[in-house]
Short mmCIF file of C-alpha atoms and ligand atoms in Angstrom, two decimals:
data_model
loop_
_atom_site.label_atom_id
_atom_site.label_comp_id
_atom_site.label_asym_id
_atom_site.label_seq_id
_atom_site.Cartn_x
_atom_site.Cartn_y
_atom_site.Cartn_z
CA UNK A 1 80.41 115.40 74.44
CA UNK A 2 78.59 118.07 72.60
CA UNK A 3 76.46 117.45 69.16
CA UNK A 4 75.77 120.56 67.07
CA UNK A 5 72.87 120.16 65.42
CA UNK A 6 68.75 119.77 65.31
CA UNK A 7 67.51 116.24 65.38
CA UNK A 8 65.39 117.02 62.78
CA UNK A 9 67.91 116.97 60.65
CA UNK A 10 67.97 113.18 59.63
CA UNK A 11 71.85 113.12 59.86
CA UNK A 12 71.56 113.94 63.17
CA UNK A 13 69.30 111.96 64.80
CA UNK A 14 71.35 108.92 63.07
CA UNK A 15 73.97 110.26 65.77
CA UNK A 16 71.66 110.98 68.42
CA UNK A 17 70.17 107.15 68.00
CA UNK A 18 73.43 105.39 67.83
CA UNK A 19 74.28 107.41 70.69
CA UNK A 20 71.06 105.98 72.69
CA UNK A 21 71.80 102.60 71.91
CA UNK A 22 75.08 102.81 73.40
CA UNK A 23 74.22 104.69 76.39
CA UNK A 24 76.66 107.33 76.09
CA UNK A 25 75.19 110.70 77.02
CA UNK A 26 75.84 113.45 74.48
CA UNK A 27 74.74 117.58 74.79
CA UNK A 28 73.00 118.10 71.63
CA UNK A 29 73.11 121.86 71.28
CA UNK A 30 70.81 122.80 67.74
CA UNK A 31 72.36 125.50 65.66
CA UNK A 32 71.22 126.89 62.16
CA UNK A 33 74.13 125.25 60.22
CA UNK A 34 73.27 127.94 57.25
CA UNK A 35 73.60 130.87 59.27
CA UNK A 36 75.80 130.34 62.54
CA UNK A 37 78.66 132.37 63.10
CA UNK A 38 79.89 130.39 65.85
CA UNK A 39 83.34 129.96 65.92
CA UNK A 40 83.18 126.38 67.33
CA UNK A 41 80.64 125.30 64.88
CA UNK A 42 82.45 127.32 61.62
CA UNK A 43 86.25 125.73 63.05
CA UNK A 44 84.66 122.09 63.04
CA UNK A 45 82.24 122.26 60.06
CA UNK A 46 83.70 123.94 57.36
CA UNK A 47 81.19 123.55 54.87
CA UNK A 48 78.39 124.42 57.22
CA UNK A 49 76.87 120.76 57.70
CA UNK A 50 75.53 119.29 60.58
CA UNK A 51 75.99 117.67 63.01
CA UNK A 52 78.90 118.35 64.16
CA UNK A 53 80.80 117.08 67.80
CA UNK A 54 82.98 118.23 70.25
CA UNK A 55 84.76 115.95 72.51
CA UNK A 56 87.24 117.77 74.89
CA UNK A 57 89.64 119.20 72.58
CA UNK A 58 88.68 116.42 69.61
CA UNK A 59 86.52 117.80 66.78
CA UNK A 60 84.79 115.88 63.86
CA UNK A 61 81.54 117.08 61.77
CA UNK A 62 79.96 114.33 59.32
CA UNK A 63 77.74 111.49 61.12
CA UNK A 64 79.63 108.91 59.48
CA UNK A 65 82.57 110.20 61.26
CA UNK A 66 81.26 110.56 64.18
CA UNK A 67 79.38 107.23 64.60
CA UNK A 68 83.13 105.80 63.31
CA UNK A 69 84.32 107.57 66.21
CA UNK A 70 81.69 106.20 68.40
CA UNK A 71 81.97 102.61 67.68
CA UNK A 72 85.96 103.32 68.80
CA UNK A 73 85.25 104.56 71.50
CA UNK A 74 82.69 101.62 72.97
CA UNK A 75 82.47 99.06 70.71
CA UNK A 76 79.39 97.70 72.57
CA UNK A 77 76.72 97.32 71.51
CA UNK A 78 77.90 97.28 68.07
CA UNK A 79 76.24 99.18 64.99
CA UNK A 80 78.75 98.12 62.23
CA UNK A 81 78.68 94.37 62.52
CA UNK A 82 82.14 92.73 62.55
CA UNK A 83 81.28 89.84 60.20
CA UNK A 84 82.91 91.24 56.25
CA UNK A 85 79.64 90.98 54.22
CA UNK A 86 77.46 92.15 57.00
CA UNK A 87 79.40 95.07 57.53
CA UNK A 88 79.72 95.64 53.83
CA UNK A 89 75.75 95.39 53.67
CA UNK A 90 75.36 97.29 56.35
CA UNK A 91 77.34 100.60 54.88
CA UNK A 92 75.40 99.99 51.37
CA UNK A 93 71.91 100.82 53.19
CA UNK A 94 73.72 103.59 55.14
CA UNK A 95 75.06 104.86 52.02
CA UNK A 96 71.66 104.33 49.99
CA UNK A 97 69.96 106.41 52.77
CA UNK A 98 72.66 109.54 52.79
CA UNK A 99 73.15 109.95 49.36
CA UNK A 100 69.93 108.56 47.54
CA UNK A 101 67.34 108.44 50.09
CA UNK A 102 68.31 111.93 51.45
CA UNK A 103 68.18 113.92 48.40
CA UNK A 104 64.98 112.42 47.38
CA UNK A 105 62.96 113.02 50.41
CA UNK A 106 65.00 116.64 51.53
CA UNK A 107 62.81 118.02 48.39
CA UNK A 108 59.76 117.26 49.74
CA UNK A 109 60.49 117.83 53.87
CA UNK A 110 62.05 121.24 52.53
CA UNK A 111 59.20 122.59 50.62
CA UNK A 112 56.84 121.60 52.68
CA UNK A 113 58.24 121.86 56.63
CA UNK A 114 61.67 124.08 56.38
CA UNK A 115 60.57 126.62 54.25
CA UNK A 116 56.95 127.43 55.56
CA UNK A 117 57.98 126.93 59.39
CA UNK A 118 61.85 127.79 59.62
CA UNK A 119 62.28 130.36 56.81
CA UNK A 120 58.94 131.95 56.99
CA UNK A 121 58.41 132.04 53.05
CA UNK A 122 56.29 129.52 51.08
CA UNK A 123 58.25 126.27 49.92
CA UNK A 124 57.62 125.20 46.60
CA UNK A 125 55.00 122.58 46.57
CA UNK A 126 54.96 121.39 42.50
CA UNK A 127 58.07 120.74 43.38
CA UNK A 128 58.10 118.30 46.46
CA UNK A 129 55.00 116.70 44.87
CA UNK A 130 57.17 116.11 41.94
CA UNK A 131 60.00 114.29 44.05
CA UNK A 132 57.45 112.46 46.17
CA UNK A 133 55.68 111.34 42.70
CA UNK A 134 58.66 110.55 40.68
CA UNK A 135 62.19 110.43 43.02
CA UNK A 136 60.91 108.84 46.22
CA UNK A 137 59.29 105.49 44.72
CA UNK A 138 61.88 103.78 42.83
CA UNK A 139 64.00 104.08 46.42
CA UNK A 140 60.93 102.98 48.79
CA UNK A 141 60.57 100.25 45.98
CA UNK A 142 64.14 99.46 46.11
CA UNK A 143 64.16 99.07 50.09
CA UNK A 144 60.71 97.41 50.09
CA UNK A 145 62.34 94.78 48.36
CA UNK A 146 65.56 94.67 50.29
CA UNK A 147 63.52 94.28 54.04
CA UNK A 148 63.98 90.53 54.98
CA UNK A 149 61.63 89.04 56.83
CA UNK A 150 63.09 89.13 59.72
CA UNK A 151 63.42 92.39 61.98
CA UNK A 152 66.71 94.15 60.87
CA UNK A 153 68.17 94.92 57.65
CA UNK A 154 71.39 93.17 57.71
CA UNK A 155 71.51 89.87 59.86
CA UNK A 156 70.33 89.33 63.25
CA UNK A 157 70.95 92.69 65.13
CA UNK A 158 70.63 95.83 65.20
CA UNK A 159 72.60 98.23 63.06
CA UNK A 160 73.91 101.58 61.38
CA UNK A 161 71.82 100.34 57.95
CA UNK A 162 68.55 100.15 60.27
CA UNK A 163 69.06 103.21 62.06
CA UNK A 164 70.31 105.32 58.88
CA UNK A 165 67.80 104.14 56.92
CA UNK A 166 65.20 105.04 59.41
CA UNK A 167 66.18 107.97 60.34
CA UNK A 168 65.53 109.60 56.91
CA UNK A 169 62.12 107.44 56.59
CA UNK A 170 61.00 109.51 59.93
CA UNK A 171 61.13 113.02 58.24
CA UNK A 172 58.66 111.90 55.29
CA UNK A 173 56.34 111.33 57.85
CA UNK A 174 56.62 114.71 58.70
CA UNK A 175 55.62 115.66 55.45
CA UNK A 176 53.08 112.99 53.98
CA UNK A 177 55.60 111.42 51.85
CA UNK A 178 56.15 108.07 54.75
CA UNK A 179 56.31 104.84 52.15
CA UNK A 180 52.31 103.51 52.77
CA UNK A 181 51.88 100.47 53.94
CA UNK A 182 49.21 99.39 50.86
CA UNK A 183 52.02 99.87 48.33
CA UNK A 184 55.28 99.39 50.86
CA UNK A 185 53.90 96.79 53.62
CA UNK A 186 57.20 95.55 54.74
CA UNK A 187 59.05 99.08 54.67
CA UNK A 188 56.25 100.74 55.98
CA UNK A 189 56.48 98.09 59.22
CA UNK A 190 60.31 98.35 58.99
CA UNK A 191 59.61 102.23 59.77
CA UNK A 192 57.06 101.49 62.60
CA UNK A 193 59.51 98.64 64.88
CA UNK A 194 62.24 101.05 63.95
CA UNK A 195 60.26 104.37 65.43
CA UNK A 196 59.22 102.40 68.09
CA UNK A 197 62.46 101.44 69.12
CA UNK A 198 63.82 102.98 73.16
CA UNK A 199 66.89 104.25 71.20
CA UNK A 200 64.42 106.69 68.69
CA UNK A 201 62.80 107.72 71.80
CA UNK A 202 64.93 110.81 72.66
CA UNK A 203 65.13 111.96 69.04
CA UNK A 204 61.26 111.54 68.25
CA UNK A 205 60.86 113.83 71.40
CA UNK A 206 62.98 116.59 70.36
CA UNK A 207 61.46 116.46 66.96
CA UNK A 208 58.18 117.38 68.62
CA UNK A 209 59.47 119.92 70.75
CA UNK A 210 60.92 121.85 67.41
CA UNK A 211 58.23 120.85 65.16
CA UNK A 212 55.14 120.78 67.32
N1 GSH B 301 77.50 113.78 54.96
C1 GSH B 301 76.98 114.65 56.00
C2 GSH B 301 75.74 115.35 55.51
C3 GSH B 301 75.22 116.36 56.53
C4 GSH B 301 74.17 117.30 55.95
O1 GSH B 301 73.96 117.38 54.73
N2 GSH B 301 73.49 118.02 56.85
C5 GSH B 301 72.51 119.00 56.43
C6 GSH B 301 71.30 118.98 57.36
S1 GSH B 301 70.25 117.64 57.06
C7 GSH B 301 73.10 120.39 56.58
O2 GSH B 301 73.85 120.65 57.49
N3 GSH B 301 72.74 121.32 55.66
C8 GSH B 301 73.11 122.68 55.79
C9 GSH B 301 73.72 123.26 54.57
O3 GSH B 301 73.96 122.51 53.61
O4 GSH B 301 73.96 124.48 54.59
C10 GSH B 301 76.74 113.80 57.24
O5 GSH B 301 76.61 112.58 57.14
O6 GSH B 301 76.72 114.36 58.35
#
Protein backbone atom coordinates (compact mmCIF):
# COMPACT_ATOMS: atom_id res chain seq x y z
CA UNK A 1 0.00 0.00 0.00
CA UNK A 2 1.19 3.45 -0.70
CA UNK A 3 0.65 6.63 1.84
CA UNK A 4 0.97 10.07 0.26
CA UNK A 5 2.11 12.24 2.55
CA UNK A 6 5.05 13.67 5.08
CA UNK A 7 4.92 12.32 8.57
CA UNK A 8 5.29 15.53 9.75
CA UNK A 9 2.15 16.22 9.01
CA UNK A 10 0.33 15.09 12.29
CA UNK A 11 -2.51 13.43 10.22
CA UNK A 12 -0.14 11.37 8.85
CA UNK A 13 1.87 9.95 11.22
CA UNK A 14 -1.63 9.01 13.02
CA UNK A 15 -1.66 6.59 9.85
CA UNK A 16 1.83 5.75 9.80
CA UNK A 17 1.50 4.72 13.79
CA UNK A 18 -1.62 2.74 13.52
CA UNK A 19 0.00 1.21 10.68
CA UNK A 20 3.13 0.14 13.02
CA UNK A 21 1.05 -1.23 15.55
CA UNK A 22 -0.53 -3.51 13.25
CA UNK A 23 2.42 -4.58 11.40
CA UNK A 24 1.24 -3.94 8.06
CA UNK A 25 3.95 -2.42 5.88
CA UNK A 26 2.88 0.70 4.00
CA UNK A 27 5.20 2.94 1.18
CA UNK A 28 4.89 6.32 2.51
CA UNK A 29 5.79 8.43 -0.49
CA UNK A 30 5.82 12.53 0.91
CA UNK A 31 4.32 14.93 -1.54
CA UNK A 32 3.64 18.78 -1.13
CA UNK A 33 -0.20 18.38 -0.85
CA UNK A 34 -0.38 22.37 -1.78
CA UNK A 35 1.45 22.14 -4.84
CA UNK A 36 1.46 18.50 -6.44
CA UNK A 37 0.25 18.01 -9.75
CA UNK A 38 0.26 14.41 -9.53
CA UNK A 39 -2.46 12.85 -11.04
CA UNK A 40 -2.67 10.02 -8.43
CA UNK A 41 -2.47 12.33 -5.58
CA UNK A 42 -5.06 15.21 -7.31
CA UNK A 43 -7.64 11.88 -8.43
CA UNK A 44 -7.59 10.65 -4.65
CA UNK A 45 -7.39 13.97 -2.71
CA UNK A 46 -9.50 16.37 -4.14
CA UNK A 47 -9.14 19.05 -1.84
CA UNK A 48 -5.40 18.71 -1.66
CA UNK A 49 -5.13 17.07 1.97
CA UNK A 50 -2.94 14.59 3.10
CA UNK A 51 -2.42 11.70 3.53
CA UNK A 52 -3.77 10.06 1.13
CA UNK A 53 -3.53 5.87 0.18
CA UNK A 54 -3.43 3.73 -2.54
CA UNK A 55 -4.23 0.14 -2.24
CA UNK A 56 -4.18 -1.72 -5.65
CA UNK A 57 -6.86 -0.10 -7.47
CA UNK A 58 -8.70 1.18 -3.94
CA UNK A 59 -8.23 4.89 -3.16
CA UNK A 60 -9.18 6.85 0.06
CA UNK A 61 -7.53 10.30 1.38
CA UNK A 62 -8.58 11.42 5.08
CA UNK A 63 -6.78 9.42 8.07
CA UNK A 64 -9.96 8.70 9.57
CA UNK A 65 -10.78 6.86 6.51
CA UNK A 66 -8.00 5.25 6.14
CA UNK A 67 -7.40 3.96 9.71
CA UNK A 68 -11.43 2.84 9.20
CA UNK A 69 -10.13 1.02 6.39
CA UNK A 70 -7.31 -0.39 8.32
CA UNK A 71 -9.08 -1.73 11.25
CA UNK A 72 -11.24 -3.75 8.25
CA UNK A 73 -8.77 -4.96 6.93
CA UNK A 74 -6.92 -6.62 10.27
CA UNK A 75 -8.85 -6.07 13.05
CA UNK A 76 -5.88 -7.05 15.29
CA UNK A 77 -4.58 -5.40 17.29
CA UNK A 78 -7.44 -3.18 17.60
CA UNK A 79 -7.33 0.80 17.77
CA UNK A 80 -11.14 1.47 18.01
CA UNK A 81 -12.11 -0.61 20.99
CA UNK A 82 -15.24 -2.75 20.45
CA UNK A 83 -16.83 -2.05 23.86
CA UNK A 84 -19.88 1.12 22.91
CA UNK A 85 -18.63 3.80 25.39
CA UNK A 86 -15.02 3.04 24.87
CA UNK A 87 -15.28 3.36 21.34
CA UNK A 88 -17.44 6.41 21.69
CA UNK A 89 -14.59 7.90 24.05
CA UNK A 90 -12.18 6.91 22.03
CA UNK A 91 -13.46 8.97 18.68
CA UNK A 92 -14.18 12.13 21.13
CA UNK A 93 -10.24 12.44 21.84
CA UNK A 94 -9.62 11.62 18.14
CA UNK A 95 -12.01 14.20 17.22
CA UNK A 96 -10.75 16.79 19.99
CA UNK A 97 -7.22 16.30 18.49
CA UNK A 98 -8.28 16.84 14.53
CA UNK A 99 -10.46 19.54 14.84
CA UNK A 100 -9.49 21.47 18.15
CA UNK A 101 -6.12 20.39 18.96
CA UNK A 102 -4.97 20.72 15.27
CA UNK A 103 -5.98 24.14 14.54
CA UNK A 104 -4.61 25.38 17.71
CA UNK A 105 -1.16 24.07 17.51
CA UNK A 106 -0.93 24.26 13.22
CA UNK A 107 -0.61 28.22 14.09
CA UNK A 108 2.24 27.92 15.98
CA UNK A 109 4.21 24.72 14.04
CA UNK A 110 3.34 26.89 10.82
CA UNK A 111 4.85 30.12 11.75
CA UNK A 112 7.49 28.90 13.26
CA UNK A 113 8.76 25.44 11.27
CA UNK A 114 6.72 25.46 7.73
CA UNK A 115 7.14 28.80 6.83
CA UNK A 116 10.89 29.54 7.76
CA UNK A 117 12.13 25.92 6.61
CA UNK A 118 9.59 24.72 3.80
CA UNK A 119 8.49 28.04 2.23
CA UNK A 120 11.63 29.95 2.68
CA UNK A 121 9.82 33.26 3.93
CA UNK A 122 9.51 34.33 7.59
CA UNK A 123 6.33 32.87 9.47
CA UNK A 124 4.58 35.16 11.55
CA UNK A 125 5.73 34.85 15.05
CA UNK A 126 3.07 37.44 17.11
CA UNK A 127 1.00 35.26 15.75
CA UNK A 128 1.96 31.63 16.88
CA UNK A 129 2.90 33.23 20.23
CA UNK A 130 -0.59 34.40 20.33
CA UNK A 131 -2.12 30.79 19.73
CA UNK A 132 0.44 29.16 22.00
CA UNK A 133 -0.54 31.97 24.76
CA UNK A 134 -4.20 32.04 24.34
CA UNK A 135 -5.60 28.83 21.95
CA UNK A 136 -3.31 26.01 23.07
CA UNK A 137 -3.98 26.11 27.02
CA UNK A 138 -7.57 25.76 27.51
CA UNK A 139 -7.04 22.32 25.21
CA UNK A 140 -3.72 21.06 27.10
CA UNK A 141 -5.90 22.02 30.22
CA UNK A 142 -8.79 20.18 28.93
CA UNK A 143 -6.67 16.88 28.19
CA UNK A 144 -4.57 17.33 31.36
CA UNK A 145 -7.62 16.75 33.06
CA UNK A 146 -9.00 13.99 30.94
CA UNK A 147 -5.45 11.64 31.35
CA UNK A 148 -6.45 8.85 33.88
CA UNK A 149 -4.08 7.54 35.84
CA UNK A 150 -3.52 4.78 34.23
CA UNK A 151 -1.46 4.53 30.84
CA UNK A 152 -4.02 5.05 27.96
CA UNK A 153 -6.73 7.40 27.42
CA UNK A 154 -9.69 5.26 27.09
CA UNK A 155 -9.60 1.89 29.12
CA UNK A 156 -6.95 -0.58 29.29
CA UNK A 157 -5.29 -0.59 25.76
CA UNK A 158 -4.01 1.05 23.39
CA UNK A 159 -5.97 3.18 20.97
CA UNK A 160 -6.86 5.68 18.02
CA UNK A 161 -7.61 8.52 21.02
CA UNK A 162 -3.87 7.84 22.32
CA UNK A 163 -2.27 7.78 19.11
CA UNK A 164 -4.36 10.86 17.58
CA UNK A 165 -3.94 12.73 20.38
CA UNK A 166 -0.27 12.21 20.38
CA UNK A 167 0.44 12.59 17.26
CA UNK A 168 -0.50 16.33 17.19
CA UNK A 169 1.23 16.78 20.83
CA UNK A 170 4.63 15.63 18.88
CA UNK A 171 4.69 18.66 16.43
CA UNK A 172 4.53 21.32 19.42
CA UNK A 173 7.56 19.91 20.44
CA UNK A 174 8.91 20.83 17.35
CA UNK A 175 8.12 24.23 17.97
CA UNK A 176 8.36 24.98 21.86
CA UNK A 177 4.75 24.90 22.34
CA UNK A 178 4.91 20.76 23.98
CA UNK A 179 2.29 21.11 27.17
CA UNK A 180 5.27 21.46 30.21
CA UNK A 181 5.30 19.18 32.58
CA UNK A 182 5.23 22.03 35.68
CA UNK A 183 1.81 23.19 34.47
CA UNK A 184 0.62 19.76 32.46
CA UNK A 185 2.42 16.82 34.56
CA UNK A 186 0.15 14.09 33.50
CA UNK A 187 -0.18 15.22 29.69
CA UNK A 188 3.22 16.09 29.50
CA UNK A 189 4.04 12.14 30.67
CA UNK A 190 1.10 11.02 28.48
CA UNK A 191 3.29 12.62 25.53
CA UNK A 192 6.60 10.99 26.73
CA UNK A 193 5.14 6.88 27.12
CA UNK A 194 3.29 7.78 23.98
CA UNK A 195 6.70 9.03 21.96
CA UNK A 196 8.38 6.36 23.41
CA UNK A 197 6.19 3.86 22.18
CA UNK A 198 7.95 0.98 19.16
CA UNK A 199 4.90 2.00 17.03
CA UNK A 200 6.12 6.10 17.03
CA UNK A 201 9.44 4.80 16.24
CA UNK A 202 9.29 4.88 12.40
CA UNK A 203 7.45 8.21 12.32
CA UNK A 204 9.81 10.06 14.92
CA UNK A 205 12.63 8.90 12.46
CA UNK A 206 11.30 10.31 9.38
CA UNK A 207 10.48 13.46 11.19
CA UNK A 208 14.20 13.85 11.76
CA UNK A 209 15.24 12.99 8.47
CA UNK A 210 12.85 16.01 7.03
CA UNK A 211 13.29 18.28 9.85
CA UNK A 212 16.85 17.71 10.98
N1 LIG B 1 -9.37 15.47 7.97
C1 LIG B 1 -8.12 15.28 7.28
C2 LIG B 1 -7.23 16.48 7.50
C3 LIG B 1 -5.94 16.39 6.69
C4 LIG B 1 -5.17 17.70 6.65
O1 LIG B 1 -5.67 18.77 7.01
N2 LIG B 1 -3.91 17.62 6.20
C5 LIG B 1 -3.10 18.81 6.03
C6 LIG B 1 -1.66 18.52 6.45
S1 LIG B 1 -1.45 18.48 8.17
C7 LIG B 1 -3.02 19.16 4.57
O2 LIG B 1 -2.99 18.30 3.72
N3 LIG B 1 -2.98 20.49 4.25
C8 LIG B 1 -2.75 20.92 2.92
C9 LIG B 1 -3.73 21.94 2.46
O3 LIG B 1 -4.69 22.22 3.18
O4 LIG B 1 -3.51 22.45 1.34
C10 LIG B 1 -7.49 13.98 7.77
O5 LIG B 1 -7.84 13.50 8.84
O6 LIG B 1 -6.67 13.40 7.03
Amino acid sequence: MILLGASVSPFVRKVLVVAAEKGMKLDNRPINPSTSTDPLFLSISPFRKIPALVDGDFKVADSTAIITYFEALQPLPAVLPTAPRERARAIWFEEVADTILFPAGQRVFFNRVVAPKFLKRAGDLAAAQDAQDSLLPPVYGYLESAVPDGEFLVGNALSIADIAVASMLVNMTYCGAAPDAATYPKLAAFLGRMMARPCFAGALESDRAMLG
